[in-house]
Structures are given as structure tokens and as C-alpha cells.
mmCIF file of C-alpha atoms in Angstrom:
data_model
loop_
_atom_site.group_PDB
_atom_site.id
_atom_site.type_symbol
_atom_site.label_atom_id
_atom_site.label_comp_id
_atom_site.label_asym_id
_atom_site.label_seq_id
_atom_site.Cartn_x
_atom_site.Cartn_y
_atom_site.Cartn_z
ATOM 1 C CA MET G 5 19.161 55.927 -33.657
ATOM 2 C CA LYS G 6 20.116 56.953 -30.392
ATOM 3 C CA LEU G 7 20.518 54.916 -27.355
ATOM 4 C CA TYR G 8 20.598 57.300 -23.783
ATOM 5 C CA ASP G 9 22.516 55.484 -21.691
ATOM 6 C CA GLY G 10 24.212 53.164 -23.913
ATOM 7 C CA GLY G 11 27.175 52.409 -21.858
ATOM 8 C CA LYS G 12 25.091 51.161 -19.046
ATOM 9 C CA ILE G 13 22.874 49.259 -20.644
ATOM 10 C CA ILE G 14 25.385 47.542 -22.459
ATOM 11 C CA ILE G 15 27.415 46.666 -19.224
ATOM 12 C CA GLY G 16 24.347 45.063 -17.775
ATOM 13 C CA LEU G 17 23.447 43.337 -20.362
ATOM 14 C CA LEU G 18 27.163 41.808 -20.732
ATOM 15 C CA ILE G 19 26.520 40.802 -16.978
ATOM 16 C CA PHE G 20 22.987 39.627 -18.334
ATOM 17 C CA VAL G 21 24.188 37.214 -20.839
ATOM 18 C CA GLY G 22 27.435 36.311 -18.351
ATOM 19 C CA ILE G 23 25.205 34.961 -15.793
ATOM 20 C CA ALA G 24 22.897 33.159 -17.573
ATOM 21 C CA THR G 25 24.811 31.192 -19.389
ATOM 22 C CA PHE G 26 27.346 30.619 -16.684
ATOM 23 C CA PRO G 27 25.789 27.315 -16.308
ATOM 24 C CA PHE G 28 27.043 25.914 -19.798
ATOM 25 C CA TYR G 29 30.516 27.504 -19.633
ATOM 26 C CA TYR G 30 30.774 26.173 -16.052
ATOM 27 C CA ASN G 31 30.278 22.676 -17.606
ATOM 28 C CA ILE G 32 32.185 22.881 -21.060
ATOM 29 C CA GLY G 33 34.400 19.999 -20.759
ATOM 30 C CA LYS G 34 33.179 18.109 -17.816
ATOM 31 C CA VAL G 35 31.435 14.678 -18.990
ATOM 32 C CA ASN G 36 28.536 14.205 -18.388
ATOM 33 C CA ALA G 37 27.699 10.515 -18.038
ATOM 34 C CA LYS G 38 24.795 9.084 -19.572
ATOM 35 C CA PRO G 39 22.816 6.807 -17.153
ATOM 36 C CA GLU G 40 23.692 2.851 -18.176
ATOM 37 C CA PRO G 41 21.149 0.925 -15.663
ATOM 38 C CA LYS G 42 22.345 -2.789 -14.803
ATOM 39 C CA VAL G 43 20.991 -5.505 -14.930
ATOM 40 C CA ASP G 44 23.416 -7.562 -13.706
ATOM 41 C CA THR G 45 22.662 -9.273 -10.484
ATOM 42 C CA PRO G 46 22.355 -12.652 -9.317
ATOM 43 C CA ALA G 47 18.749 -13.682 -9.622
ATOM 44 C CA ILE G 48 19.356 -11.813 -13.461
ATOM 45 C CA GLN G 49 22.398 -13.904 -14.107
ATOM 46 C CA GLU G 50 20.427 -17.151 -12.884
ATOM 47 C CA TRP G 51 17.453 -16.139 -14.659
ATOM 48 C CA GLU G 52 19.914 -15.778 -18.347
ATOM 49 C CA LYS G 53 21.223 -19.466 -17.189
ATOM 50 C CA GLN G 54 18.248 -20.934 -17.395
ATOM 51 C CA TYR G 55 16.283 -19.068 -20.481
ATOM 52 C CA GLY G 56 19.333 -18.829 -22.370
ATOM 53 C CA LYS G 57 18.626 -14.817 -22.055
ATOM 54 C CA LYS G 58 17.854 -11.875 -20.169
ATOM 55 C CA GLU G 59 14.115 -10.959 -20.206
ATOM 56 C CA CYS G 60 11.471 -8.731 -18.014
ATOM 57 C CA VAL G 61 7.825 -9.193 -17.645
ATOM 58 C CA GLU G 62 7.603 -6.634 -21.245
ATOM 59 C CA SER G 63 10.208 -6.083 -23.703
ATOM 60 C CA LYS G 64 13.464 -3.300 -23.307
ATOM 61 C CA GLU G 65 12.076 -0.867 -25.123
ATOM 62 C CA PHE G 66 8.070 -0.944 -23.371
ATOM 63 C CA MET G 67 9.901 -0.856 -20.167
ATOM 64 C CA LYS G 68 12.037 2.236 -20.807
ATOM 65 C CA THR G 69 9.370 3.811 -21.679
ATOM 66 C CA GLU G 70 6.118 2.530 -20.206
ATOM 67 C CA HIS G 71 7.259 1.011 -16.426
ATOM 68 C CA MET G 72 6.004 3.599 -13.833
ATOM 69 C CA GLN G 73 1.938 3.095 -16.060
ATOM 70 C CA LEU G 74 2.986 -0.564 -15.724
ATOM 71 C CA ILE G 75 3.530 -0.672 -12.161
ATOM 72 C CA ASN G 76 0.459 1.557 -11.590
ATOM 73 C CA LEU G 77 -2.097 -0.736 -13.481
ATOM 74 C CA TRP G 78 -0.562 -3.339 -11.527
ATOM 75 C CA ARG G 79 -1.029 -1.783 -8.357
ATOM 76 C CA ASP G 80 -4.830 -1.209 -9.271
ATOM 77 C CA SER G 81 -5.209 -4.199 -9.606
ATOM 78 C CA VAL G 82 -3.727 -6.142 -7.147
ATOM 79 C CA VAL G 83 -5.260 -4.230 -4.550
ATOM 80 C CA ARG G 84 -8.694 -3.707 -6.001
ATOM 81 C CA ASP G 85 -9.011 -6.828 -7.947
ATOM 82 C CA MET G 86 -6.967 -9.567 -5.798
ATOM 83 C CA ASN G 87 -5.256 -10.218 -9.085
ATOM 84 C CA ARG G 88 -1.786 -11.042 -8.098
ATOM 85 C CA GLN G 89 -0.382 -12.515 -11.551
ATOM 86 C CA TYR G 90 0.696 -11.116 -14.469
ATOM 87 C CA ILE G 91 0.456 -12.650 -17.563
ATOM 88 C CA SER G 92 3.497 -11.302 -19.684
ATOM 89 C CA THR G 93 2.344 -10.314 -23.392
ATOM 90 C CA SER G 94 6.005 -10.243 -24.433
ATOM 91 C CA ASN G 95 6.975 -13.590 -23.151
ATOM 92 C CA HIS G 96 3.724 -15.196 -21.976
ATOM 93 C CA LYS G 97 5.763 -16.242 -18.225
ATOM 94 C CA LYS G 98 3.499 -15.323 -15.298
ATOM 95 C CA PHE G 99 4.543 -12.551 -12.934
ATOM 96 C CA ASN G 100 4.149 -12.167 -9.344
ATOM 97 C CA MET G 101 2.648 -8.316 -9.325
ATOM 98 C CA SER G 102 4.446 -6.888 -6.531
ATOM 99 C CA LEU G 103 7.252 -4.042 -6.345
ATOM 100 C CA GLN G 104 8.220 -5.866 -3.610
ATOM 101 C CA ASN G 105 8.634 -9.681 -4.353
ATOM 102 C CA GLY G 106 8.079 -9.141 -8.031
ATOM 103 C CA CYS G 107 10.245 -6.539 -9.354
ATOM 104 C CA MET G 108 12.912 -6.060 -6.942
ATOM 105 C CA GLN G 109 13.337 -9.850 -6.384
ATOM 106 C CA CYS G 110 15.512 -9.548 -9.539
ATOM 107 C CA HIS G 111 16.530 -5.980 -9.812
ATOM 108 C CA SER G 112 17.936 -5.834 -6.623
ATOM 109 C CA ASN G 113 20.142 -3.335 -7.095
ATOM 110 C CA LYS G 114 18.114 -0.076 -6.258
ATOM 111 C CA LYS G 115 20.615 1.981 -6.579
ATOM 112 C CA LYS G 116 22.272 0.744 -10.014
ATOM 113 C CA PHE G 117 18.726 0.257 -11.591
ATOM 114 C CA CYS G 118 16.616 2.513 -10.632
ATOM 115 C CA ASP G 119 18.553 5.701 -9.164
ATOM 116 C CA GLU G 120 20.601 5.552 -12.014
ATOM 117 C CA CYS G 121 17.600 6.902 -14.616
ATOM 118 C CA HIS G 122 15.713 8.357 -12.197
ATOM 119 C CA ASN G 123 18.600 11.011 -10.698
ATOM 120 C CA TYR G 124 20.047 11.950 -14.593
ATOM 121 C CA MET G 125 15.945 12.686 -14.961
ATOM 122 C CA ALA G 126 15.692 14.075 -11.725
ATOM 123 C CA VAL G 127 12.380 12.605 -10.816
ATOM 124 C CA LYS G 128 11.641 11.380 -6.947
ATOM 125 C CA PRO G 129 8.977 9.046 -7.463
ATOM 126 C CA PHE G 130 8.160 7.960 -3.384
ATOM 127 C CA CYS G 131 8.238 4.269 -3.908
ATOM 128 C CA TRP G 132 10.515 3.748 -1.534
ATOM 129 C CA ASP G 133 8.525 6.066 1.545
ATOM 130 C CA CYS G 134 6.544 2.748 2.079
ATOM 131 C CA HIS G 135 7.920 -0.062 0.340
ATOM 132 C CA ILE G 136 11.266 -1.618 1.901
ATOM 133 C CA GLN G 137 13.800 -1.052 -0.878
ATOM 134 C CA PRO G 138 15.951 -4.363 -0.940
ATOM 135 C CA LYS G 139 19.502 -4.178 1.213
ATOM 136 C CA GLU G 140 22.613 -3.371 -1.113
ATOM 137 C CA LYS G 141 25.699 -4.650 0.003
ATOM 138 C CA GLU G 142 28.778 -1.910 -0.248
ATOM 139 C CA GLU G 143 30.016 -1.024 -3.775
ATOM 140 C CA ASN G 144 33.666 -1.751 -3.412
ATOM 141 C CA LYS G 145 33.888 -4.538 -6.388
ATOM 142 C CA SER G 146 34.763 -2.231 -9.899
ATOM 143 C CA MET I 27 1.294 41.653 -42.335
ATOM 144 C CA SER I 28 -1.342 43.798 -39.729
ATOM 145 C CA MET I 29 -3.079 41.530 -37.583
ATOM 146 C CA ASP I 30 -5.576 42.355 -34.935
ATOM 147 C CA ARG I 31 -5.551 41.421 -31.620
ATOM 148 C CA ARG I 32 -8.837 38.552 -32.506
ATOM 149 C CA GLN I 33 -6.497 37.109 -35.773
ATOM 150 C CA PHE I 34 -3.154 36.814 -33.057
ATOM 151 C CA LEU I 35 -5.553 34.658 -30.386
ATOM 152 C CA LYS I 36 -6.893 32.419 -32.581
ATOM 153 C CA ILE I 37 -3.839 31.920 -34.461
ATOM 154 C CA ALA I 38 -2.032 31.303 -31.274
ATOM 155 C CA GLY I 39 -4.799 28.901 -29.674
ATOM 156 C CA ILE I 40 -4.857 26.495 -33.351
ATOM 157 C CA SER I 41 -0.774 25.898 -33.041
ATOM 158 C CA SER I 42 -0.933 25.447 -29.063
ATOM 159 C CA ILE I 43 -3.780 22.871 -29.999
ATOM 160 C CA LEU I 44 -1.946 20.978 -32.768
ATOM 161 C CA GLY I 45 1.237 21.332 -30.629
ATOM 162 C CA PHE I 46 0.186 20.252 -27.577
ATOM 163 C CA GLY I 47 -2.193 17.272 -29.540
ATOM 164 C CA ALA I 48 1.066 16.628 -31.526
ATOM 165 C CA SER I 49 3.351 15.393 -28.540
ATOM 166 C CA VAL I 50 0.470 13.842 -26.914
ATOM 167 C CA ALA I 51 -0.122 11.700 -29.853
ATOM 168 C CA ASN I 52 3.565 11.326 -30.222
ATOM 169 C CA ALA I 53 4.003 10.245 -26.703
ATOM 170 C CA THR I 54 0.949 7.546 -25.531
ATOM 171 C CA HIS I 55 1.117 3.945 -25.725
ATOM 172 C CA PRO I 56 -2.372 2.388 -25.827
ATOM 173 C CA ILE I 57 -1.322 1.432 -22.260
ATOM 174 C CA TRP I 58 -1.837 4.920 -20.782
ATOM 175 C CA VAL I 59 -5.115 4.852 -22.549
ATOM 176 C CA LYS I 60 -6.439 1.916 -22.276
ATOM 177 C CA GLY I 61 -4.768 -0.481 -19.363
ATOM 178 C CA LEU I 62 -4.236 -3.512 -18.351
ATOM 179 C CA ASP I 63 -6.115 -6.163 -21.064
ATOM 180 C CA PRO I 64 -8.051 -8.682 -18.309
ATOM 181 C CA SER I 65 -6.275 -11.485 -19.904
ATOM 182 C CA GLN I 66 -3.524 -10.417 -18.829
ATOM 183 C CA VAL I 67 -4.119 -10.345 -14.990
ATOM 184 C CA GLU I 68 -5.287 -13.186 -12.409
ATOM 185 C CA PRO I 69 -5.501 -13.888 -9.447
ATOM 186 C CA ASN I 70 -2.854 -16.674 -7.489
ATOM 187 C CA LYS I 71 -4.456 -20.695 -7.872
ATOM 188 C CA GLU I 72 -3.686 -20.548 -4.796
ATOM 189 C CA ALA I 73 -5.868 -17.654 -3.424
ATOM 190 C CA LEU I 74 -8.210 -18.906 -0.798
ATOM 191 C CA THR I 75 -11.594 -16.916 -1.594
ATOM 192 C CA ALA I 76 -15.069 -16.397 0.124
ATOM 193 C CA LYS I 77 -18.206 -14.562 -0.620
ATOM 194 C CA ARG I 78 -17.643 -13.174 2.718
ATOM 195 C CA TRP I 79 -15.134 -13.246 4.843
ATOM 196 C CA ALA I 80 -15.885 -13.453 8.602
ATOM 197 C CA MET I 81 -14.368 -13.663 11.976
ATOM 198 C CA VAL I 82 -15.525 -15.630 15.322
ATOM 199 C CA VAL I 83 -13.229 -14.476 18.671
ATOM 200 C CA ASP I 84 -13.752 -16.877 21.196
ATOM 201 C CA MET I 85 -13.280 -15.300 24.459
ATOM 202 C CA SER I 86 -12.899 -18.169 26.956
ATOM 203 C CA LYS I 87 -9.839 -19.472 24.158
ATOM 204 C CA PHE I 88 -7.816 -16.088 25.596
ATOM 205 C CA LYS I 89 -6.631 -16.846 29.066
ATOM 206 C CA THR I 90 -3.566 -15.258 29.408
ATOM 207 C CA ASP I 91 -1.526 -11.289 29.024
ATOM 208 C CA GLU I 92 0.685 -13.650 26.605
ATOM 209 C CA ASP I 93 -2.117 -15.271 24.517
ATOM 210 C CA PHE I 94 -3.523 -11.808 24.024
ATOM 211 C CA LYS I 95 -0.391 -10.761 23.488
ATOM 212 C CA LYS I 96 1.517 -13.508 20.910
ATOM 213 C CA THR I 97 -1.824 -12.857 18.213
ATOM 214 C CA ILE I 98 -1.317 -8.990 18.652
ATOM 215 C CA ASP I 99 2.367 -8.984 18.029
ATOM 216 C CA ALA I 100 1.641 -11.410 14.922
ATOM 217 C CA CYS I 101 -0.371 -8.923 13.419
ATOM 218 C CA HIS I 102 2.015 -5.696 14.404
ATOM 219 C CA LEU I 103 4.858 -7.720 12.740
ATOM 220 C CA THR I 104 3.901 -8.986 9.711
ATOM 221 C CA HIS I 105 2.191 -5.540 8.446
ATOM 222 C CA ASN I 106 5.374 -3.614 9.528
ATOM 223 C CA VAL I 107 3.085 -2.217 12.141
ATOM 224 C CA PRO I 108 5.405 0.383 14.092
ATOM 225 C CA ASP I 109 5.283 0.495 17.746
ATOM 226 C CA PHE I 110 5.575 4.075 19.547
ATOM 227 C CA ARG I 111 6.645 4.376 23.107
ATOM 228 C CA ASN I 112 7.513 7.432 25.399
ATOM 229 C CA PRO I 113 10.375 7.218 27.144
ATOM 230 C CA ASP I 114 9.802 5.344 29.935
ATOM 231 C CA GLY I 115 8.438 2.696 27.607
ATOM 232 C CA SER I 116 4.695 3.059 28.317
ATOM 233 C CA VAL I 117 2.796 3.643 24.858
ATOM 234 C CA ASP I 118 2.385 6.195 23.084
ATOM 235 C CA THR I 119 -1.164 6.775 22.865
ATOM 236 C CA LYS I 120 -0.908 9.678 20.758
ATOM 237 C CA ASN I 121 1.111 8.105 17.707
ATOM 238 C CA GLU I 122 0.209 4.622 18.818
ATOM 239 C CA ILE I 123 -0.914 3.110 15.490
ATOM 240 C CA LYS I 124 -3.674 -0.553 16.005
ATOM 241 C CA TRP I 125 -4.474 -3.482 13.910
ATOM 242 C CA ILE I 126 -5.766 -5.613 16.656
ATOM 243 C CA TRP I 127 -5.826 -5.039 19.901
ATOM 244 C CA LYS I 128 -7.177 -5.306 23.038
ATOM 245 C CA THR I 129 -9.766 -2.965 25.367
ATOM 246 C CA ALA I 130 -11.871 -3.334 28.049
ATOM 247 C CA TYR I 131 -15.859 -5.152 27.966
ATOM 248 C CA GLU I 132 -17.165 -0.853 28.434
ATOM 249 C CA ASN I 133 -15.738 0.013 25.591
ATOM 250 C CA ALA I 134 -16.227 -3.176 22.828
ATOM 251 C CA PHE I 135 -19.476 -2.761 23.963
ATOM 252 C CA PRO I 136 -21.276 0.408 25.611
ATOM 253 C CA GLY I 137 -24.122 -0.896 24.742
ATOM 254 C CA GLN I 138 -24.779 -3.464 26.436
ATOM 255 C CA PRO I 139 -24.758 -1.988 30.107
ATOM 256 C CA ASN I 140 -26.536 -5.096 32.269
ATOM 257 C CA ARG I 141 -25.983 -3.999 35.775
ATOM 258 C CA PHE I 142 -25.241 -6.871 37.565
ATOM 259 C CA MET I 143 -23.631 -8.531 35.073
ATOM 260 C CA ASP I 144 -20.387 -11.832 35.324
ATOM 261 C CA GLU I 145 -17.979 -9.639 36.956
ATOM 262 C CA HIS I 146 -15.360 -12.200 35.540
ATOM 263 C CA ILE I 147 -16.874 -10.634 31.700
ATOM 264 C CA LYS I 148 -16.808 -7.153 32.832
ATOM 265 C CA GLU I 149 -13.557 -6.942 33.502
ATOM 266 C CA MET I 150 -12.203 -9.675 30.519
ATOM 267 C CA PRO I 151 -10.028 -7.476 27.950
ATOM 268 C CA PHE I 152 -11.730 -8.082 24.784
ATOM 269 C CA LEU I 153 -9.712 -8.279 21.697
ATOM 270 C CA VAL I 154 -11.049 -6.165 18.907
ATOM 271 C CA LEU I 155 -10.268 -5.442 15.305
ATOM 272 C CA CYS I 156 -11.832 -3.872 11.958
ATOM 273 C CA ASN I 157 -15.240 -4.742 11.988
ATOM 274 C CA HIS I 158 -15.368 -5.471 7.893
ATOM 275 C CA CYS I 159 -19.021 -3.701 7.989
ATOM 276 C CA ASP I 160 -21.413 -5.086 5.503
ATOM 277 C CA ASN I 161 -21.837 -0.964 5.308
ATOM 278 C CA PRO I 162 -18.906 0.705 6.215
ATOM 279 C CA PRO I 163 -18.913 4.373 6.956
ATOM 280 C CA CYS I 164 -15.517 4.807 6.541
ATOM 281 C CA VAL I 165 -15.816 3.949 3.042
ATOM 282 C CA ARG I 166 -19.130 6.102 2.356
ATOM 283 C CA VAL I 167 -17.209 9.122 3.701
ATOM 284 C CA CYS I 168 -13.884 8.473 1.760
ATOM 285 C CA PRO I 169 -13.797 11.113 -0.772
ATOM 286 C CA THR I 170 -10.803 9.505 -2.569
ATOM 287 C CA LYS I 171 -12.212 5.518 -2.648
ATOM 288 C CA ALA I 172 -9.520 5.038 -0.844
ATOM 289 C CA THR I 173 -10.782 2.662 1.628
ATOM 290 C CA PHE I 174 -13.338 0.681 -0.209
ATOM 291 C CA LYS I 175 -14.771 -2.740 -0.388
ATOM 292 C CA LEU I 176 -13.260 -5.863 -2.356
ATOM 293 C CA SER I 177 -16.238 -8.157 -3.722
ATOM 294 C CA ASN I 178 -15.470 -11.256 -0.124
ATOM 295 C CA GLY I 179 -16.406 -8.533 1.771
ATOM 296 C CA ILE I 180 -13.220 -7.001 3.533
ATOM 297 C CA THR I 181 -12.586 -3.068 3.968
ATOM 298 C CA MET I 182 -9.397 -2.325 1.768
ATOM 299 C CA GLN I 183 -7.514 0.459 1.661
ATOM 300 C CA ASP I 184 -5.691 2.056 -1.167
ATOM 301 C CA MET I 185 -2.625 3.559 0.601
ATOM 302 C CA HIS I 186 -1.696 5.211 -2.590
ATOM 303 C CA ARG I 187 -5.009 6.937 -2.694
ATOM 304 C CA CYS I 188 -5.033 8.162 1.229
ATOM 305 C CA ILE I 189 -4.718 11.664 1.596
ATOM 306 C CA GLY I 190 -4.384 11.726 4.978
ATOM 307 C CA CYS I 191 -7.914 13.768 5.400
ATOM 308 C CA ARG I 192 -9.066 11.513 8.083
ATOM 309 C CA PHE I 193 -12.745 11.500 7.553
ATOM 310 C CA CYS I 194 -12.955 7.568 7.574
ATOM 311 C CA MET I 195 -11.685 8.157 11.378
ATOM 312 C CA ALA I 196 -14.338 9.794 12.236
ATOM 313 C CA GLY I 197 -16.566 8.222 10.835
ATOM 314 C CA CYS I 198 -15.839 4.472 12.110
ATOM 315 C CA PRO I 199 -17.829 3.851 15.347
ATOM 316 C CA TYR I 200 -15.117 1.368 16.782
ATOM 317 C CA GLY I 201 -11.778 3.212 16.258
ATOM 318 C CA ALA I 202 -10.334 0.732 14.452
ATOM 319 C CA ARG I 203 -8.793 3.490 12.052
ATOM 320 C CA SER I 204 -5.013 4.325 13.237
ATOM 321 C CA PHE I 205 -3.256 8.250 12.058
ATOM 322 C CA ASN I 206 0.321 8.113 10.865
ATOM 323 C CA TRP I 207 1.296 11.634 12.854
ATOM 324 C CA VAL I 208 5.260 10.671 12.106
ATOM 325 C CA ASP I 209 7.052 8.787 9.726
ATOM 326 C CA PRO I 210 6.085 4.712 11.196
ATOM 327 C CA ARG I 211 9.827 3.817 10.344
ATOM 328 C CA LYS I 212 11.203 5.937 13.444
ATOM 329 C CA ALA I 213 9.515 2.915 15.592
ATOM 330 C CA ILE I 214 10.261 -0.059 13.384
ATOM 331 C CA LYS I 215 12.975 -1.920 13.706
ATOM 332 C CA PRO I 216 14.724 -2.565 10.636
ATOM 333 C CA GLU I 217 15.879 -6.529 11.934
ATOM 334 C CA ALA I 218 11.834 -6.829 12.462
ATOM 335 C CA GLU I 219 10.708 -5.620 9.469
ATOM 336 C CA ASN I 220 9.080 -8.141 7.494
ATOM 337 C CA LYS I 221 10.874 -7.328 4.123
ATOM 338 C CA GLU I 222 7.213 -8.619 1.716
ATOM 339 C CA TYR I 223 5.385 -6.417 3.429
ATOM 340 C CA PRO I 224 5.305 -2.260 2.919
ATOM 341 C CA THR I 225 5.300 0.031 5.940
ATOM 342 C CA ARG I 226 3.615 2.840 5.075
ATOM 343 C CA THR I 227 4.255 6.557 5.353
ATOM 344 C CA LYS I 228 3.439 9.712 7.323
ATOM 345 C CA GLY I 229 0.397 11.663 6.362
ATOM 346 C CA VAL I 230 -1.982 8.218 5.789
ATOM 347 C CA VAL I 231 -4.299 6.471 7.314
ATOM 348 C CA GLU I 232 -4.415 2.164 8.368
ATOM 349 C CA LYS I 233 -5.855 -0.407 9.663
ATOM 350 C CA CYS I 234 -6.572 -4.626 9.110
ATOM 351 C CA THR I 235 -6.885 -5.753 6.091
ATOM 352 C CA PHE I 236 -7.835 -9.281 6.718
ATOM 353 C CA CYS I 237 -4.727 -10.170 5.783
ATOM 354 C CA THR I 238 -6.059 -9.603 1.915
ATOM 355 C CA GLU I 239 -2.447 -9.982 1.089
ATOM 356 C CA ARG I 240 -1.735 -13.871 2.720
ATOM 357 C CA LEU I 241 -5.360 -14.772 1.586
ATOM 358 C CA GLN I 242 -4.086 -14.350 -1.516
ATOM 359 C CA ILE I 243 -1.167 -16.977 -1.560
ATOM 360 C CA GLY I 244 -2.889 -19.152 0.431
ATOM 361 C CA LYS I 245 -2.633 -18.610 3.770
ATOM 362 C CA MET I 246 -4.964 -18.165 6.881
ATOM 363 C CA PRO I 247 -4.416 -14.414 7.958
ATOM 364 C CA ALA I 248 -1.211 -13.563 10.945
ATOM 365 C CA CYS I 249 -3.674 -13.269 13.958
ATOM 366 C CA VAL I 250 -6.002 -16.733 13.269
ATOM 367 C CA GLU I 251 -2.883 -18.708 12.774
ATOM 368 C CA ALA I 252 -1.006 -17.176 16.024
ATOM 369 C CA ALA I 253 -4.145 -16.992 18.216
ATOM 370 C CA PRO I 254 -4.975 -19.762 20.971
ATOM 371 C CA LYS I 255 -6.423 -22.943 18.772
ATOM 372 C CA GLY I 256 -9.918 -22.030 18.216
ATOM 373 C CA GLY I 257 -9.934 -19.015 19.194
ATOM 374 C CA LEU I 258 -9.920 -16.991 16.134
ATOM 375 C CA ILE I 259 -12.094 -18.787 13.298
ATOM 376 C CA PHE I 260 -11.838 -17.384 10.455
ATOM 377 C CA GLY I 261 -14.102 -18.539 7.320
ATOM 378 C CA ASP I 262 -16.662 -17.499 4.835
ATOM 379 C CA ILE I 263 -20.019 -16.687 6.357
ATOM 380 C CA GLU I 264 -22.072 -17.892 3.151
ATOM 381 C CA ASP I 265 -20.785 -20.691 3.173
ATOM 382 C CA PRO I 266 -23.274 -22.889 5.221
ATOM 383 C CA ASN I 267 -20.794 -25.835 6.116
ATOM 384 C CA SER I 268 -17.972 -23.457 7.274
ATOM 385 C CA GLU I 269 -17.138 -23.214 11.234
ATOM 386 C CA VAL I 270 -17.479 -19.914 11.402
ATOM 387 C CA ARG I 271 -21.162 -20.053 9.921
ATOM 388 C CA LYS I 272 -21.618 -23.418 12.445
ATOM 389 C CA VAL I 273 -20.862 -21.045 15.208
ATOM 390 C CA VAL I 274 -22.525 -18.431 14.033
ATOM 391 C CA SER I 275 -25.887 -20.317 13.683
ATOM 392 C CA THR I 276 -25.189 -22.331 16.620
ATOM 393 C CA LYS I 277 -24.088 -20.342 19.495
ATOM 394 C CA LEU I 278 -25.072 -16.509 20.991
ATOM 395 C CA THR I 279 -22.865 -14.397 19.678
ATOM 396 C CA ILE I 280 -22.366 -10.743 20.181
ATOM 397 C CA ARG I 281 -21.176 -8.381 17.073
ATOM 398 C CA ARG I 282 -20.131 -4.427 18.846
ATOM 399 C CA LYS I 283 -22.810 -1.503 18.024
ATOM 400 C CA SER I 284 -24.835 -4.049 15.567
ATOM 401 C CA GLU I 285 -27.438 -1.558 16.639
ATOM 402 C CA LEU I 286 -25.692 0.971 14.085
ATOM 403 C CA GLY I 287 -26.725 -0.969 11.217
ATOM 404 C CA THR I 288 -23.072 -1.306 10.016
ATOM 405 C CA GLY I 289 -23.240 -5.004 9.769
ATOM 406 C CA PRO I 290 -19.622 -5.734 11.525
ATOM 407 C CA ALA I 291 -18.070 -8.949 10.369
ATOM 408 C CA ILE I 292 -16.728 -10.098 13.881
ATOM 409 C CA TYR I 293 -18.532 -12.025 16.074
ATOM 410 C CA TYR I 294 -18.206 -12.791 19.735
ATOM 411 C CA LEU I 295 -19.001 -15.745 21.472
ATOM 412 C CA ILE I 296 -18.722 -14.943 24.926
ATOM 413 C CA GLY I 297 -19.849 -18.021 26.793
ATOM 414 C CA GLY I 298 -17.117 -20.496 24.851
ATOM 415 C CA SER I 299 -17.582 -23.660 24.124
ATOM 416 C CA ASP I 300 -17.563 -23.811 28.458
ATOM 417 C CA HIS I 301 -20.633 -22.552 28.955
ATOM 418 C CA ALA I 302 -22.850 -23.116 25.702
#
């Protein structure tokens, strides 16, 4: 078999492979930190003291994977059917179906809670174009 | 093994259906398919309810500019309505967002041209807002059902669904709707923000919601609370014992452009208690 212009082709291929794999060897050795959303706000600690455990409107596993659909459904229920209370199927407590007056009252640490995973996954929900995010203190402590 | 084009396409098609099907079935929690069960949600116990909310504006109670300003400010501060100004301090009428505002008699009631009418009424500013019509043109023209009727008669909007087409603005005969040409947060002072209510974003249409969110926590609309006593009467017009019903059924009230058949729910009491 004869490869015409073999030298040029092979050099070209090597350059292509080099560029295509650049992101991989560029990042070798760099730690890719896993997102670790924090659930240690004062409101959540207060809840833990009162009820003996941390709990959200549904189980942690459910919230991790389905929270986006749950809050979409909340919005329809609130805006169209005038419901305001959500009755949890996991702990049977009642919660205010509201992002600003519900979710963010406990999860007042948007940067360490919402953004932690959303940035890692490069998803940009546009909640905060309209909804007012909680004021966060500058992170100097840790 | 040899295969022709037809066989290849068949196999490729079947395998992609199987592949996608499996991944979708795997990732889907029942909540994505069934939604919330009605037993999971309920209204607040303290919520104010009505068969048909309506409002009477008693113009005799609005005497000074301050009366109007107090009422308008209460609404606009509660709902994070931006206040766009020109560099010289005058209202930027192109970007202005209005939920409740004052307008001249001839603009509010263009169908009532009496040649020798009371000069005082002719010169008086009128408090106008969304009329929460029985048969709202804005709802009929909305292509995404972003604006719709609630069961209590309020013409409500879901800002998440608004695509900013402005059909509703063309449809509304009262000019009750405003479009956000620019990000409204530019004209809301951060310290004046109501943290319990969202702002809007660039590219959506907004208007008065009869304070749906306040009614649901047992409060009267912000304008009603701030208006001079008795200036704005709010209640269930279907309830024969309500104050709005009593006023509307015993005194002469007029509604804006009722000849259009939209069935506005804002009633104007012009003479007021002094003359009635």
C-alpha cells in the first residue's frame, strides 16, 4: 500500500490529535473539585434543633434530581390555582410554595447551595432575572 | 455481511428508538409525567376568597395630589414597579411601567362627551388600573396563555410564560399593560425593593394583578389599604352583602368603555357621598 504525501498527512494527524486532546493533558493533575452544596444556614440549623434532623420539602435524593420539576409544578399551582401550601409526601409538613418566601428562607446561601452544582453542571436557570436572591454576607469565615 | 441501504436504515431506526426509550424511561420520575396530586397542595387558610372580585373608586375621596400619590406609591413599591426617569427628572414615558396611575377624564371616559359638563369633573384626574374584565381581550389574544382568568375573576398573568409579543397591549382598550423595554431593575432602588415579591425581566408585559398574592395571605390589596378611607372599596360583587355590591346597586356608578362589552370590574362613583 502506498500512502501518497504520507509525511504531511501524519504530521497533520499528529497536530490534530495534539489540539483535540489539549484540554485533557492541560488539566492533568488539577483537582476537579466535586460540587458540595452547603446546608448549614442558620435557618436550617434552627430547624435541626427543633425537629432533630435536617429535612427539606421532600427527601434529599428526590430534591437532588427532581427539584426543577417540583418548583415548575409549584409555580403553576400557585399562579393558576391559587394554592400556596405544599404538603410534603415524605414528612407531611406544610410548606409555603414560594421561591423567595419559601426555598430561600432556609437556603439563604444561594452561592454555596444553588450555584455550587449549577456552575459545575454549567446550567444557568434564569430564576434570578426576576426573583430577588437573598443578600449574602461576604465569605470571610472559612 | 452485506446489507443494503434499506436494511441499514431499519436497524439504525430501531436501535435509536430503543436507545432513547431506555434512557428516557430510566430518567423519568413519576412527577415529570403525572405532576402534583391535588392532595399535595392547598390554598392558605387565611386567604380572602370571592366569586368575583371588584372595586369601586369613589372619586370624591381623592382630593389632593398626595391622596393619589400615596395610593400609587403603595402599589408600585409593593410590586417592585420600576420608576424610569429622564435625566431632567420627568417621567420617561417610553419606558414607564404603570399598574395604577392617574389620567384625565377625557382619556378615562372618552365615550361620555357632554358639552356643558361639570368643570370640576372635567379637570379632575382619575385613578385608573386594570379593569379585570369579565371578557378580557388581552386573554383572548395571548398566544401562550400567559395571561388568563382566575376563578375569582382576576385577570392574572404568568410572567414565566410571557414571550413579550405585546398582543395583549394591542388588545387592551384601557392601556393597562406596560412592556419592559429594558431591565426594570435598573430603575428600582435596591433599598426600596420588596423582598417578598419578584421584579420582572426585560421583554415581558405586566399590569395590576388585584394583589392576588396579598389576597392569598389574607390581606387587602395594597392600593386599598393606602387610599384615603373609603376611596377604594374592594370586595365580592357577587355577594349581596358586600360593600361594593351595596354601593354599585344603590348609587350611580360608571365603568370605563363598558360599551365595548369587556365587562370591566372597576366602578367609578363620581358624585360620591356628598352628592348622591
